[in-house]
Short mmCIF file of C-alpha atoms and ligand atoms in Angstrom, two decimals:
data_model
loop_
_atom_site.label_atom_id
_atom_site.label_comp_id
_atom_site.label_asym_id
_atom_site.label_seq_id
_atom_site.Cartn_x
_atom_site.Cartn_y
_atom_site.Cartn_z
CA MET U 136 0.00 0.00 0.00
CA GLY U 137 1.21 3.47 -0.79
CA LYS U 138 1.49 6.21 1.79
CA LYS U 139 1.26 9.90 2.37
CA ILE U 140 4.29 12.02 3.29
CA VAL U 141 3.86 15.50 4.70
CA ILE U 142 6.72 18.02 4.82
CA ASP U 143 5.74 21.04 6.85
CA PRO U 144 7.37 23.48 6.77
CA ILE U 145 9.69 23.23 3.80
CA THR U 146 12.74 25.16 4.95
CA ARG U 147 15.36 27.26 3.16
CA ILE U 148 12.64 29.29 1.45
CA GLU U 149 10.95 32.58 2.23
CA GLY U 150 7.59 32.03 3.96
CA HIS U 151 5.69 28.89 4.97
CA LEU U 152 5.03 26.03 2.57
CA ARG U 153 3.62 22.57 3.25
CA VAL U 154 3.99 19.76 0.76
CA GLU U 155 2.01 16.54 0.84
CA VAL U 156 2.85 13.71 -1.53
CA GLU U 157 1.20 10.33 -2.01
CA VAL U 158 3.73 7.65 -2.98
CA ASP U 159 3.14 4.12 -4.29
CA ASP U 160 4.81 0.94 -2.98
CA ASN U 161 8.01 1.77 -4.84
CA GLY U 162 8.20 5.24 -3.33
CA VAL U 163 7.15 6.98 -6.56
CA VAL U 164 5.07 10.15 -6.15
CA GLU U 165 1.55 9.70 -7.58
CA GLU U 166 -0.18 12.83 -6.31
CA ALA U 167 0.99 16.08 -4.72
CA TYR U 168 -0.56 19.00 -2.85
CA VAL U 169 1.37 22.18 -2.10
CA SER U 170 -0.07 24.54 0.44
CA GLY U 171 0.75 28.15 1.34
CA GLN U 172 0.41 28.20 5.14
CA LEU U 173 0.51 31.87 5.95
CA PHE U 174 -2.30 34.36 5.49
CA ARG U 175 -1.03 37.81 4.49
CA GLY U 176 -3.53 40.52 3.68
CA ILE U 177 -1.34 43.53 2.85
CA GLU U 178 -4.14 44.53 0.46
CA ILE U 179 -6.33 45.23 3.47
CA ILE U 180 -3.72 47.65 4.79
CA LEU U 181 -3.53 49.37 1.42
CA LYS U 182 -7.24 50.14 1.29
CA ASP U 183 -8.21 53.80 1.70
CA ARG U 184 -4.58 54.96 1.49
CA ASP U 185 -3.14 57.66 -0.72
CA PRO U 186 -2.08 55.94 -3.99
CA ARG U 187 1.31 57.66 -3.72
CA ASP U 188 1.99 55.54 -0.60
CA ALA U 189 1.21 52.24 -2.34
CA GLY U 190 4.87 51.53 -3.16
CA LEU U 191 6.20 51.97 0.36
CA LEU U 192 3.48 49.76 1.80
CA ALA U 193 3.48 47.09 -0.92
CA GLY U 194 7.26 46.77 -0.49
CA ARG U 195 6.46 45.20 2.89
CA ILE U 196 4.70 42.25 1.24
CA CYS U 197 7.99 40.38 1.39
CA GLY U 198 11.37 40.71 3.10
CA VAL U 199 13.23 39.50 0.02
CA CYS U 200 11.29 40.91 -2.94
CA THR U 201 10.94 44.40 -1.45
CA ASN U 202 12.18 46.28 -4.49
CA SER U 203 10.02 44.25 -6.86
CA HIS U 204 6.79 45.05 -5.02
CA PHE U 205 7.77 48.66 -4.46
CA ARG U 206 8.28 49.10 -8.18
CA GLY U 207 5.22 47.00 -9.08
CA ALA U 208 3.01 49.26 -6.97
CA VAL U 209 4.53 52.54 -8.17
CA GLU U 210 4.13 51.48 -11.80
CA ALA U 211 0.53 50.35 -11.23
CA VAL U 212 -0.24 53.87 -9.94
CA GLU U 213 1.62 55.45 -12.88
CA SER U 214 -0.44 53.31 -15.23
CA ALA U 215 -3.67 54.41 -13.51
CA TYR U 216 -2.77 58.10 -13.98
CA SER U 217 -1.06 57.62 -17.40
CA ILE U 218 2.15 59.16 -16.04
CA GLU U 219 5.17 58.64 -18.30
CA ILE U 220 8.44 58.51 -16.43
CA PRO U 221 11.69 60.03 -17.78
CA LYS U 222 14.20 57.73 -19.45
CA ASN U 223 16.75 58.20 -16.66
CA ALA U 224 14.23 57.05 -14.06
CA GLU U 225 13.52 53.92 -16.07
CA ILE U 226 17.22 53.12 -16.40
CA ILE U 227 17.86 53.68 -12.69
CA ARG U 228 14.94 51.44 -11.77
CA ASP U 229 16.37 48.83 -14.14
CA LEU U 230 19.85 49.11 -12.64
CA ILE U 231 18.41 48.43 -9.18
CA ALA U 232 16.31 45.55 -10.52
CA MET U 233 19.14 43.93 -12.47
CA ALA U 234 21.46 44.01 -9.43
CA LEU U 235 18.63 42.37 -7.49
CA PHE U 236 18.31 39.58 -10.08
CA ILE U 237 22.01 38.84 -9.67
CA GLN U 238 21.83 38.85 -5.89
CA ASP U 239 18.68 36.74 -5.70
CA HIS U 240 19.90 34.07 -8.11
CA VAL U 241 23.29 33.60 -6.47
CA VAL U 242 21.85 33.54 -2.96
CA HIS U 243 19.18 31.08 -4.06
CA PHE U 244 21.61 28.60 -5.57
CA TYR U 245 24.33 28.65 -2.93
CA HIS U 246 22.45 29.32 0.27
CA LEU U 247 18.95 28.01 -0.29
CA HIS U 248 19.43 25.09 -2.68
CA LEU U 249 23.03 23.86 -2.83
CA LEU U 250 22.80 21.53 0.17
CA ASP U 251 20.19 19.47 -1.71
CA PHE U 252 23.05 18.49 -4.03
CA VAL U 253 26.16 18.79 -1.84
CA ASP U 254 26.97 16.42 1.01
CA VAL U 255 28.95 18.41 3.57
CA ILE U 256 30.30 15.32 5.35
CA SER U 257 31.50 13.77 2.09
CA ALA U 258 33.44 16.95 1.30
CA LEU U 259 35.73 16.14 4.26
CA LYS U 260 37.16 13.20 2.31
CA ALA U 261 38.25 15.42 -0.59
CA VAL U 262 41.89 15.60 -1.68
CA PRO U 263 42.88 19.26 -2.26
CA SER U 264 45.12 18.57 -5.28
CA LYS U 265 42.33 16.59 -6.95
CA THR U 266 39.87 19.40 -6.18
CA THR U 267 41.95 22.01 -8.02
CA LYS U 268 42.09 19.65 -11.01
CA GLU U 269 38.33 19.03 -10.90
CA ALA U 270 37.69 22.80 -10.95
CA HIS U 271 39.70 23.11 -14.18
CA ARG U 272 37.28 20.80 -15.96
CA TYR U 273 34.61 23.54 -15.93
CA SER U 274 36.58 26.78 -16.10
CA ASP U 275 39.91 28.05 -17.45
CA LYS U 276 40.26 30.32 -14.44
CA PRO U 277 38.40 28.74 -11.52
CA PHE U 278 37.55 31.00 -8.59
CA ARG U 279 40.01 30.84 -5.60
CA ASN U 280 41.24 27.50 -6.79
CA SER U 281 44.31 26.88 -4.68
CA HIS U 282 45.60 23.95 -2.75
CA THR U 283 46.03 25.98 0.44
CA HIS U 284 42.54 27.42 0.21
CA TYR U 285 41.00 23.93 0.11
CA GLU U 286 43.29 22.72 2.90
CA GLU U 287 42.23 25.60 5.14
CA LEU U 288 38.57 24.96 4.35
CA LEU U 289 38.92 21.27 5.16
CA GLU U 290 40.56 22.11 8.46
CA LYS U 291 37.80 24.54 9.36
CA LEU U 292 35.05 22.08 8.43
CA GLY U 293 36.79 19.24 10.23
CA LYS U 294 36.88 21.25 13.45
CA PHE U 295 33.16 21.99 13.22
CA VAL U 296 32.29 18.34 12.68
CA LYS U 297 34.59 17.08 15.47
CA ALA U 298 33.08 19.54 17.92
CA GLY U 299 29.61 18.39 16.82
CA ARG U 300 28.79 21.97 15.89
CA LEU U 301 27.65 21.90 12.29
CA GLY U 302 25.78 25.18 12.63
CA PRO U 303 23.80 25.84 9.44
CA PHE U 304 24.80 22.37 8.23
CA SER U 305 23.20 20.44 11.05
CA ASN U 306 20.06 18.36 10.42
CA GLY U 307 21.07 17.63 6.81
CA TYR U 308 20.36 14.24 5.27
CA TRP U 309 24.13 13.58 4.99
CA GLY U 310 25.00 10.20 3.57
CA HIS U 311 21.69 9.97 1.63
CA SER U 312 22.10 7.92 -1.56
CA GLU U 313 20.61 10.83 -3.50
CA TYR U 314 23.87 12.76 -2.97
CA LYS U 315 25.90 11.76 -5.99
CA LEU U 316 28.81 14.18 -6.25
CA THR U 317 32.40 13.10 -5.54
CA PRO U 318 34.12 14.39 -2.36
CA GLU U 319 36.14 16.82 -4.53
CA GLN U 320 33.02 18.14 -6.27
CA ASN U 321 31.36 18.55 -2.88
CA LEU U 322 34.33 20.49 -1.53
CA LEU U 323 34.55 22.70 -4.60
CA LEU U 324 30.89 23.72 -4.39
CA LEU U 325 31.06 24.12 -0.65
CA SER U 326 34.01 26.47 -1.05
CA HIS U 327 31.82 28.65 -3.26
CA TYR U 328 29.02 28.47 -0.70
CA PHE U 329 31.30 30.43 1.66
CA GLU U 330 32.53 32.80 -1.06
CA ALA U 331 28.91 33.55 -1.94
CA LEU U 332 28.34 34.91 1.57
CA GLU U 333 30.79 37.69 0.77
CA PHE U 334 29.17 38.07 -2.66
CA GLN U 335 25.83 38.58 -0.95
CA ARG U 336 27.28 41.46 1.06
CA TYR U 337 28.79 43.49 -1.76
CA ILE U 338 26.06 42.96 -4.36
CA SER U 339 23.60 44.43 -1.83
CA LYS U 340 25.72 47.56 -2.03
CA ALA U 341 25.08 47.79 -5.78
CA ILE U 342 21.32 47.74 -5.16
CA ALA U 343 21.63 50.36 -2.43
CA ILE U 344 23.68 52.79 -4.56
CA PHE U 345 20.54 53.86 -6.41
CA GLY U 346 17.95 52.36 -4.05
CA GLY U 347 19.13 54.31 -0.99
CA LYS U 348 19.22 51.09 1.00
CA THR U 349 18.35 47.43 0.71
CA PRO U 350 16.09 45.67 1.47
CA HIS U 351 13.28 48.23 1.30
CA PRO U 352 14.76 50.79 -1.09
CA GLN U 353 13.70 54.38 -0.62
CA SER U 354 14.26 56.06 -3.96
CA LEU U 355 11.20 55.11 -6.01
CA VAL U 356 8.32 57.57 -6.26
CA VAL U 357 5.25 57.87 -8.47
CA GLY U 358 6.68 59.62 -11.55
CA GLY U 359 10.29 58.49 -11.31
CA VAL U 360 13.15 58.21 -8.84
CA THR U 361 14.76 60.51 -6.30
CA SER U 362 18.35 59.39 -6.94
CA VAL U 363 19.34 62.59 -8.79
CA ALA U 364 22.50 63.23 -6.75
CA ASP U 365 23.59 59.59 -7.12
CA MET U 366 23.05 59.72 -10.86
CA LEU U 367 25.20 62.84 -11.22
CA ASN U 368 27.95 61.58 -8.93
CA VAL U 369 30.61 59.89 -11.07
CA GLY U 370 31.96 58.13 -7.98
CA ARG U 371 28.61 56.45 -7.29
CA LEU U 372 28.28 55.28 -10.89
CA ASN U 373 31.84 53.91 -10.80
CA ASP U 374 31.10 52.14 -7.52
CA TYR U 375 28.14 50.47 -9.16
CA ILE U 376 30.16 49.39 -12.19
CA PHE U 377 33.02 48.15 -10.00
CA THR U 378 30.65 46.05 -7.88
CA ILE U 379 28.97 44.50 -10.91
CA LYS U 380 32.39 43.71 -12.43
CA ARG U 381 33.37 42.01 -9.18
CA ALA U 382 30.10 40.06 -9.20
CA LYS U 383 30.69 39.06 -12.80
CA GLU U 384 34.03 37.50 -11.82
CA PHE U 385 32.31 35.22 -9.35
CA ILE U 386 29.51 34.38 -11.77
CA ASP U 387 31.85 33.58 -14.68
CA ARG U 388 34.43 31.70 -12.63
CA ALA U 389 32.27 29.98 -9.96
CA TYR U 390 28.50 30.09 -10.51
CA LEU U 391 28.36 29.14 -14.20
CA PRO U 392 31.16 26.51 -13.94
CA ASP U 393 29.45 25.00 -10.85
CA MET U 394 26.23 24.74 -12.82
CA LYS U 395 28.06 22.97 -15.65
CA LEU U 396 29.50 20.56 -13.09
CA LEU U 397 26.03 19.87 -11.75
CA CYS U 398 24.52 19.38 -15.23
CA ILE U 399 27.25 16.89 -16.15
CA ALA U 400 27.16 15.06 -12.81
CA ARG U 401 23.34 14.83 -12.76
CA ARG U 402 22.90 14.05 -16.45
CA ASP U 403 20.80 10.94 -15.72
CA ASP U 404 18.27 12.99 -13.71
CA ILE U 405 18.08 15.59 -16.46
CA LYS U 406 17.60 13.05 -19.24
CA ALA U 407 14.93 11.30 -17.13
CA GLY U 408 13.08 14.63 -16.98
CA ILE U 409 13.07 14.78 -13.17
CA GLY U 410 11.31 17.90 -11.96
CA ARG U 411 9.65 18.67 -15.29
CA ALA U 412 6.29 20.45 -14.92
CA ASN U 413 3.56 20.57 -17.57
CA GLY U 414 5.52 22.66 -20.08
CA ASN U 415 3.28 25.73 -20.02
CA PHE U 416 5.48 28.82 -19.80
CA LEU U 417 4.66 32.51 -19.50
CA SER U 418 6.83 35.64 -19.69
CA VAL U 419 5.83 39.30 -19.95
CA GLY U 420 9.37 40.34 -20.97
CA GLY U 421 10.91 43.73 -20.31
CA TYR U 422 13.99 45.85 -19.52
CA ASP U 423 14.70 47.70 -22.75
CA PHE U 424 18.25 48.53 -23.81
CA ASP U 425 16.99 50.65 -26.68
CA LYS U 426 14.02 50.74 -29.04
CA THR U 427 14.69 47.32 -30.56
CA GLN U 428 16.41 45.24 -27.88
CA ARG U 429 15.25 44.09 -24.50
CA VAL U 430 16.67 41.78 -21.85
CA PHE U 431 13.67 39.41 -21.83
CA CYS U 432 11.09 38.65 -24.54
CA SER U 433 7.43 38.12 -23.77
CA GLY U 434 5.47 35.11 -24.90
CA VAL U 435 3.57 31.94 -24.08
CA ILE U 436 4.50 28.29 -24.62
CA TYR U 437 2.02 25.42 -24.17
CA ARG U 438 3.09 21.84 -23.38
CA HIS U 439 6.70 22.26 -24.48
CA GLN U 440 5.69 23.08 -28.06
CA PHE U 441 8.81 25.04 -28.86
CA ASP U 442 7.84 25.68 -32.48
CA LYS U 443 4.80 27.79 -31.51
CA ILE U 444 5.27 30.86 -29.33
CA TYR U 445 2.06 32.79 -28.67
CA GLU U 446 1.84 36.48 -27.81
CA PHE U 447 1.15 37.34 -24.18
CA ASP U 448 -2.37 38.75 -23.68
CA GLU U 449 -3.19 40.04 -20.21
CA THR U 450 -6.95 39.63 -20.71
CA LYS U 451 -6.43 35.84 -20.66
CA ILE U 452 -5.49 35.90 -16.94
CA THR U 453 -8.15 34.65 -14.51
CA GLU U 454 -8.11 33.66 -10.86
CA GLU U 455 -9.87 30.78 -9.12
CA VAL U 456 -10.33 30.18 -5.42
CA ASP U 457 -12.24 26.86 -5.51
CA ARG U 458 -9.45 24.97 -3.75
CA ALA U 459 -8.01 27.93 -1.82
CA TRP U 460 -9.11 29.14 1.63
CA TYR U 461 -11.46 31.85 0.38
CA LYS U 462 -15.20 32.04 0.03
CA GLU U 463 -16.69 34.85 -2.02
CA ASN U 464 -13.17 36.25 -1.91
CA ARG U 465 -13.03 36.45 1.85
CA PRO U 466 -10.61 34.40 3.97
CA PHE U 467 -12.31 31.06 4.76
CA TYR U 468 -9.99 28.63 6.55
CA THR U 469 -11.10 24.99 6.64
CA ASP U 470 -7.97 23.06 7.49
CA LEU U 471 -8.77 22.00 11.06
CA ASN U 472 -10.71 18.94 12.18
CA ILE U 473 -13.31 19.41 14.94
CA ASP U 474 -10.73 18.23 17.52
CA GLY U 475 -8.27 20.89 16.37
CA THR U 476 -5.89 18.59 14.49
CA LEU U 477 -4.70 19.50 11.02
CA LYS U 478 -6.46 18.02 7.99
CA THR U 479 -4.46 16.71 5.06
CA ALA U 480 -5.38 17.82 1.56
CA LYS U 481 -8.00 15.73 -0.21
CA ASN U 482 -9.55 15.79 -3.61
CA SER U 483 -12.44 18.09 -2.88
CA ASP U 484 -11.01 20.16 -0.05
CA LYS U 485 -9.62 23.66 0.09
CA TYR U 486 -5.96 23.39 1.04
CA SER U 487 -3.94 26.56 0.51
CA TRP U 488 -3.85 30.30 1.08
CA VAL U 489 -2.36 30.64 -2.41
CA LYS U 490 -4.95 31.57 -5.04
CA ALA U 491 -5.09 29.86 -8.41
CA PRO U 492 -4.19 32.16 -11.32
CA ARG U 493 -4.74 30.71 -14.77
CA TYR U 494 -3.72 31.85 -18.23
CA ASN U 495 -6.21 30.94 -20.93
CA GLY U 496 -7.50 28.36 -18.45
CA ASN U 497 -4.07 26.76 -17.95
CA THR U 498 -1.71 26.48 -15.00
CA MET U 499 1.58 28.10 -16.02
CA GLU U 500 5.22 28.10 -14.99
CA THR U 501 6.89 31.47 -14.67
CA GLY U 502 10.48 32.38 -13.79
CA PRO U 503 14.02 32.11 -15.20
CA LEU U 504 13.28 28.90 -17.11
CA ALA U 505 10.24 30.46 -18.83
CA ARG U 506 12.20 33.63 -19.64
CA VAL U 507 15.22 31.78 -21.03
CA LEU U 508 13.10 29.46 -23.19
CA ILE U 509 10.85 32.20 -24.57
CA SER U 510 13.67 34.69 -25.15
CA TYR U 511 15.80 32.01 -26.83
CA LEU U 512 12.99 30.78 -29.07
CA LYS U 513 12.06 34.34 -30.03
CA GLU U 514 15.60 34.76 -31.27
CA ASN U 515 16.72 37.24 -28.63
CA ARG U 516 20.24 37.34 -29.98
CA LEU U 517 21.66 38.66 -26.73
CA ILE U 518 20.72 35.59 -24.72
CA LYS U 519 21.06 33.05 -27.54
CA THR U 520 24.87 32.87 -27.37
CA PHE U 521 24.74 32.26 -23.62
CA VAL U 522 22.25 29.41 -23.95
CA ASP U 523 24.04 27.82 -26.92
CA GLU U 524 27.40 27.92 -25.19
CA PHE U 525 26.00 26.38 -22.02
CA LEU U 526 24.14 23.59 -23.84
CA ASN U 527 27.21 22.89 -25.96
CA ASP U 528 29.56 22.65 -22.94
CA THR U 529 27.20 20.32 -21.10
CA ASN U 530 26.04 18.35 -24.15
CA LEU U 531 22.38 19.09 -23.40
CA GLU U 532 19.36 20.13 -25.47
CA LEU U 533 16.88 22.94 -24.87
CA ILE U 534 14.17 20.61 -23.51
CA ASP U 535 16.64 19.41 -20.83
CA LEU U 536 16.40 22.82 -19.17
CA SER U 537 12.81 21.96 -18.23
CA THR U 538 13.91 19.86 -15.23
CA THR U 539 15.00 20.44 -11.65
CA VAL U 540 18.68 20.84 -12.54
CA GLY U 541 17.85 22.67 -15.77
CA ARG U 542 15.73 25.21 -13.90
CA ASN U 543 18.85 26.05 -11.92
CA ALA U 544 20.94 26.17 -15.07
CA SER U 545 18.47 28.65 -16.60
CA ARG U 546 18.86 30.85 -13.55
CA ALA U 547 22.67 30.78 -13.87
CA ILE U 548 22.58 31.43 -17.63
CA GLU U 549 20.28 34.39 -17.01
CA THR U 550 22.62 35.75 -14.33
CA GLY U 551 25.65 35.56 -16.62
CA TYR U 552 23.72 37.25 -19.36
CA ILE U 553 22.41 40.07 -17.16
CA CYS U 554 25.93 40.72 -15.84
CA GLU U 555 27.26 41.12 -19.33
CA TYR U 556 24.52 43.45 -20.54
CA ILE U 557 23.99 45.55 -17.43
CA PHE U 558 26.89 47.71 -18.68
CA LYS U 559 24.80 48.64 -21.73
CA LEU U 560 22.22 50.14 -19.39
CA VAL U 561 24.91 52.06 -17.54
CA SER U 562 26.30 53.51 -20.77
CA ARG U 563 22.79 54.57 -21.82
CA LEU U 564 22.49 56.49 -18.58
CA ALA U 565 25.92 58.08 -19.09
CA GLN U 566 24.90 59.06 -22.65
CA ASN U 567 21.73 60.78 -21.43
CA ILE U 568 23.61 62.74 -18.78
CA LYS U 569 26.23 63.77 -21.32
CA TYR U 570 23.51 65.30 -23.46
CA TYR U 571 22.05 67.19 -20.47
CA ASP U 572 18.98 65.00 -20.07
CA LEU U 573 18.90 65.22 -16.28
CA ASP U 574 15.22 64.53 -15.57
CA THR U 575 14.50 61.81 -13.04
CA CYS U 576 10.86 62.51 -12.25
CA ALA U 577 7.75 63.40 -14.26
CA LYS U 578 5.96 66.61 -13.27
CA TYR U 579 2.30 66.31 -12.31
CA ASN U 580 -0.18 67.96 -10.04
CA PHE U 581 -1.78 65.27 -7.91
CA ASN U 582 -4.95 67.30 -7.30
CA SER U 583 -5.72 67.59 -10.98
CA LEU U 584 -5.30 63.86 -11.67
CA PRO U 585 -8.46 61.77 -12.23
CA LYS U 586 -10.39 61.02 -9.04
CA GLU U 587 -11.47 57.59 -10.26
CA THR U 588 -9.21 55.33 -12.26
CA LYS U 589 -7.67 51.90 -12.56
CA GLY U 590 -4.15 50.72 -13.28
CA ARG U 591 -1.92 47.70 -13.41
CA SER U 592 1.71 46.75 -13.86
CA PHE U 593 3.43 43.64 -15.21
CA LEU U 594 7.07 43.08 -14.38
CA GLU U 595 9.56 40.26 -14.73
CA VAL U 596 11.25 39.90 -11.33
CA PRO U 597 13.77 37.24 -10.23
CA ARG U 598 11.17 34.50 -9.58
CA GLY U 599 8.92 35.31 -12.56
CA ILE U 600 5.96 37.51 -13.44
CA LEU U 601 4.77 40.01 -10.87
CA SER U 602 1.53 41.92 -11.46
CA HIS U 603 -0.08 44.60 -9.33
CA PHE U 604 -3.64 45.87 -9.88
CA ILE U 605 -5.02 49.05 -8.36
CA ASN U 606 -8.46 50.58 -8.26
CA ILE U 607 -8.64 54.27 -7.23
CA GLU U 608 -11.74 56.14 -6.04
CA ASN U 609 -11.77 59.69 -4.60
CA GLN U 610 -7.99 59.58 -4.99
CA LYS U 611 -7.83 56.79 -2.42
CA ILE U 612 -7.02 53.11 -2.99
CA LYS U 613 -10.35 51.32 -3.20
CA ASN U 614 -9.00 47.89 -4.13
CA TYR U 615 -5.61 46.36 -4.50
CA SER U 616 -4.50 42.99 -5.81
CA VAL U 617 -1.22 41.22 -6.52
CA ILE U 618 -0.30 38.09 -8.43
CA ALA U 619 3.29 37.16 -7.56
CA PRO U 620 5.50 34.64 -9.37
CA THR U 621 5.08 32.04 -6.63
CA THR U 622 1.29 32.45 -6.87
CA TRP U 623 1.57 31.04 -10.41
CA ASN U 624 4.03 28.25 -9.63
CA ALA U 625 2.64 27.20 -6.22
CA THR U 626 -1.00 27.41 -7.25
CA PRO U 627 -3.39 24.86 -5.80
CA LYS U 628 -5.57 22.79 -8.11
CA ASP U 629 -8.94 24.05 -9.29
CA LEU U 630 -12.09 21.95 -9.57
CA SER U 631 -10.83 20.43 -12.83
CA GLY U 632 -7.95 18.93 -10.84
CA ALA U 633 -5.22 20.41 -13.06
CA ARG U 634 -1.95 20.60 -11.14
CA GLY U 635 0.22 23.69 -10.88
CA ALA U 636 3.94 23.70 -11.69
CA TYR U 637 5.17 22.64 -8.20
CA GLU U 638 2.68 19.79 -8.00
CA GLU U 639 3.20 18.55 -11.54
CA ALA U 640 7.00 18.64 -11.18
CA LEU U 641 6.75 16.25 -8.20
CA ILE U 642 4.78 13.55 -10.06
CA GLY U 643 6.95 10.51 -10.84
CA VAL U 644 9.78 11.51 -8.51
CA LYS U 645 11.11 8.41 -6.72
CA LEU U 646 11.94 8.60 -3.00
CA GLU U 647 14.68 6.32 -1.69
CA ASP U 648 13.72 6.82 1.94
CA SER U 649 10.36 8.30 2.87
CA SER U 650 11.72 9.51 6.22
CA LYS U 651 14.31 11.64 4.37
CA PRO U 652 12.42 13.13 1.40
CA LEU U 653 15.43 14.91 -0.12
CA GLU U 654 14.13 14.31 -3.65
CA VAL U 655 10.98 16.33 -2.92
CA LEU U 656 12.93 19.22 -1.38
CA LYS U 657 15.14 19.41 -4.42
CA VAL U 658 12.25 19.72 -6.88
CA ILE U 659 10.47 22.39 -4.83
CA HIS U 660 13.62 24.38 -4.09
CA SER U 661 14.49 24.54 -7.80
CA PHE U 662 11.58 27.00 -8.23
CA ASP U 663 12.97 29.34 -5.53
CA PRO U 664 9.67 29.59 -3.63
CA CYS U 665 8.67 32.87 -2.00
CA LEU U 666 5.50 32.12 -0.09
CA ALA U 667 5.43 35.46 1.68
CA CYS U 668 4.89 36.96 -1.76
CA ALA U 669 2.48 34.33 -2.99
CA VAL U 670 -0.57 34.83 -0.78
CA HIS U 671 -2.97 37.62 -1.76
CA ILE U 672 -6.63 38.32 -1.56
CA ILE U 673 -8.81 40.12 -4.01
CA ASP U 674 -12.20 41.67 -3.70
CA THR U 675 -13.54 42.87 -6.99
CA LYS U 676 -16.69 44.35 -5.46
CA GLY U 677 -14.96 46.54 -2.90
CA ASN U 678 -16.49 44.89 0.16
CA ASP U 679 -14.77 44.69 3.52
CA LEU U 680 -12.36 41.78 3.23
CA SER U 681 -12.30 41.08 6.93
CA LYS U 682 -12.65 42.85 10.25
CA TYR U 683 -10.27 42.57 13.15
CA LYS U 684 -10.88 43.14 16.83
CA ILE U 685 -7.95 44.06 19.01
NI1 NI F 1641 9.08 37.47 -2.05
#
C-alpha cells in the first residue's frame, strides 16, 4: 500500500510552505498538494490609502522581494494616472532591478538550494590537489582555486564536525544515496558556498547605490526616482560598475562553472526529466536597452511546443479560489478537524492560502526557465549565445532545461547574461547625462489627476511575473491585488484537478527513503519559492475583506 508524506514546513525558502505527496509501494510520487500556510492581507492595509503611498506599503509584502513590489506598486499607480516617467528614471529602476536579479539568483543557488546536491560530510574526504584539477574541468580560471585554500577549508570544516557543531549544516540528510557528487566536487561547491556569503554582502551595495538602502529601497516615487544626486555623482556610478564587475568575476568563474558541473554530474536525472512540470510557460518580458532590444522577450508556450510561441495577452489571466481558503473572496480557513488537528489535503477540499491564477485556463510556470526558453525561441540574440554555449559545454538540449537541474541552469545562464549586458544600461544612462537630459521625475499635479481610475503593472522579477492591480476612487485606494511569481508556480488545483507547476513537477519523482524526502525538497527548491509573496486576496466588489478586533 502506498502512503502519504507531509513536509511542513519546507525550509530554506521565504515564507511557509507545506507539501504533501502520495507515494506508491516503490516510493514513486503519484499525487501532490502544495499549500501556502501563511495568510497575508497587505491589500487590506492598502485600502483607503493615498495611492502615492502604495509603493512603500506594498514593499512590505515580502522581506526579500521588497524592491520588486515597491516598483510594481509605483508602476501600477503610474499606469492608472497615465504618467510617463523620464528615461533616466527607467534606467535607474532597471539598474536596481538587475542588481537584485544577480543577488537573488546567487543567494538562491548557494544558500537556499546547494545543500540538496552537496553532502557536507563527504566533502571532508576530498583531496585538495584533486579538487583544483576538478575545478579546471569547468573553467579556465576557476575561482580561488588553490591547494592551500582547500586545505584551510577542510581544516575549518573538520573542526566543526569534530566539535559536533555543524551550525547551518546540522540536520542535513548527509550520507543519503541521493547525494551523488564526488568528495572533490562537494568540496569545490562548498568552497563557493562560503565565497557567496561575501558576494551577498557586496552585491547588496550595488542595489543600495541607487535604491538608498536594501532591502526596502527608498528612492522610487510615483513619476520616477529621487536618486538625482547619485546619478550625477561619477563616484557612485563607478562604484556600481566596479561592484557589478566584481560580481561578474564570481559568476563567470564559480556560478556558471558550478552549474556545468552539476549538469554533467546529474545528467541521468536531467535526461529522465526529473522535476519537469507541464511545459506551459509565460513571460511578460521587459527591460529595454533601446528601441529594438530588451533583456527578456514576452510570450507563451504550451506543453513544451517550442515551435509555436504565442503572444502574451493580459486579458487571458483569470483567478480561481475553488481549492483555496477563500469564500466569495473572503478568507475562509477549513484546514482544522473538529478536535483541532490539522487536515491533510484531499480531492475536494480547500488546502492553501495561495490563489489559483490561470492563463487561458491553464496552469503556467513562470520564472528564469520560462524567460530563457521564450527569449531564446524568439531569437533574442543577446541571450542566444549564452544558452548555446552552455548547452554545448554540457552536451544538453533545450528541452533538458525543463527539469530540476535545468531550472537552476536557466537561472545561472540568465545571471551571466544580465551581468554582461547591465553595462549597456549604464552607458545609456551616461549618454543621457552627457547630453544634459537630467530629468529623473515626471511633473504632475496630484490634485488635478483623475479622481477615479484603474491601473496595473506587469514586471519580470527574479522569480517570474509580478503583477499589481489598483483601483482608485476619490484619490484613495479602493482595491488592490497582486499576483506574484510564486502564486503562479505554487498554485493549488482548481475543480478540474489540473496541477500547478510545483505539484506537476513532483509527479513521478522516486523517493529512496520516505523519512528523508530529499528528492521532494530538491524539486520544490528549484523554483525558488517565495510564499510570503504568494498569498494575496482580491475583492472585486470593494467589500470589507475582513474585520479585526484588538
Ligand atoms: Ni518574495
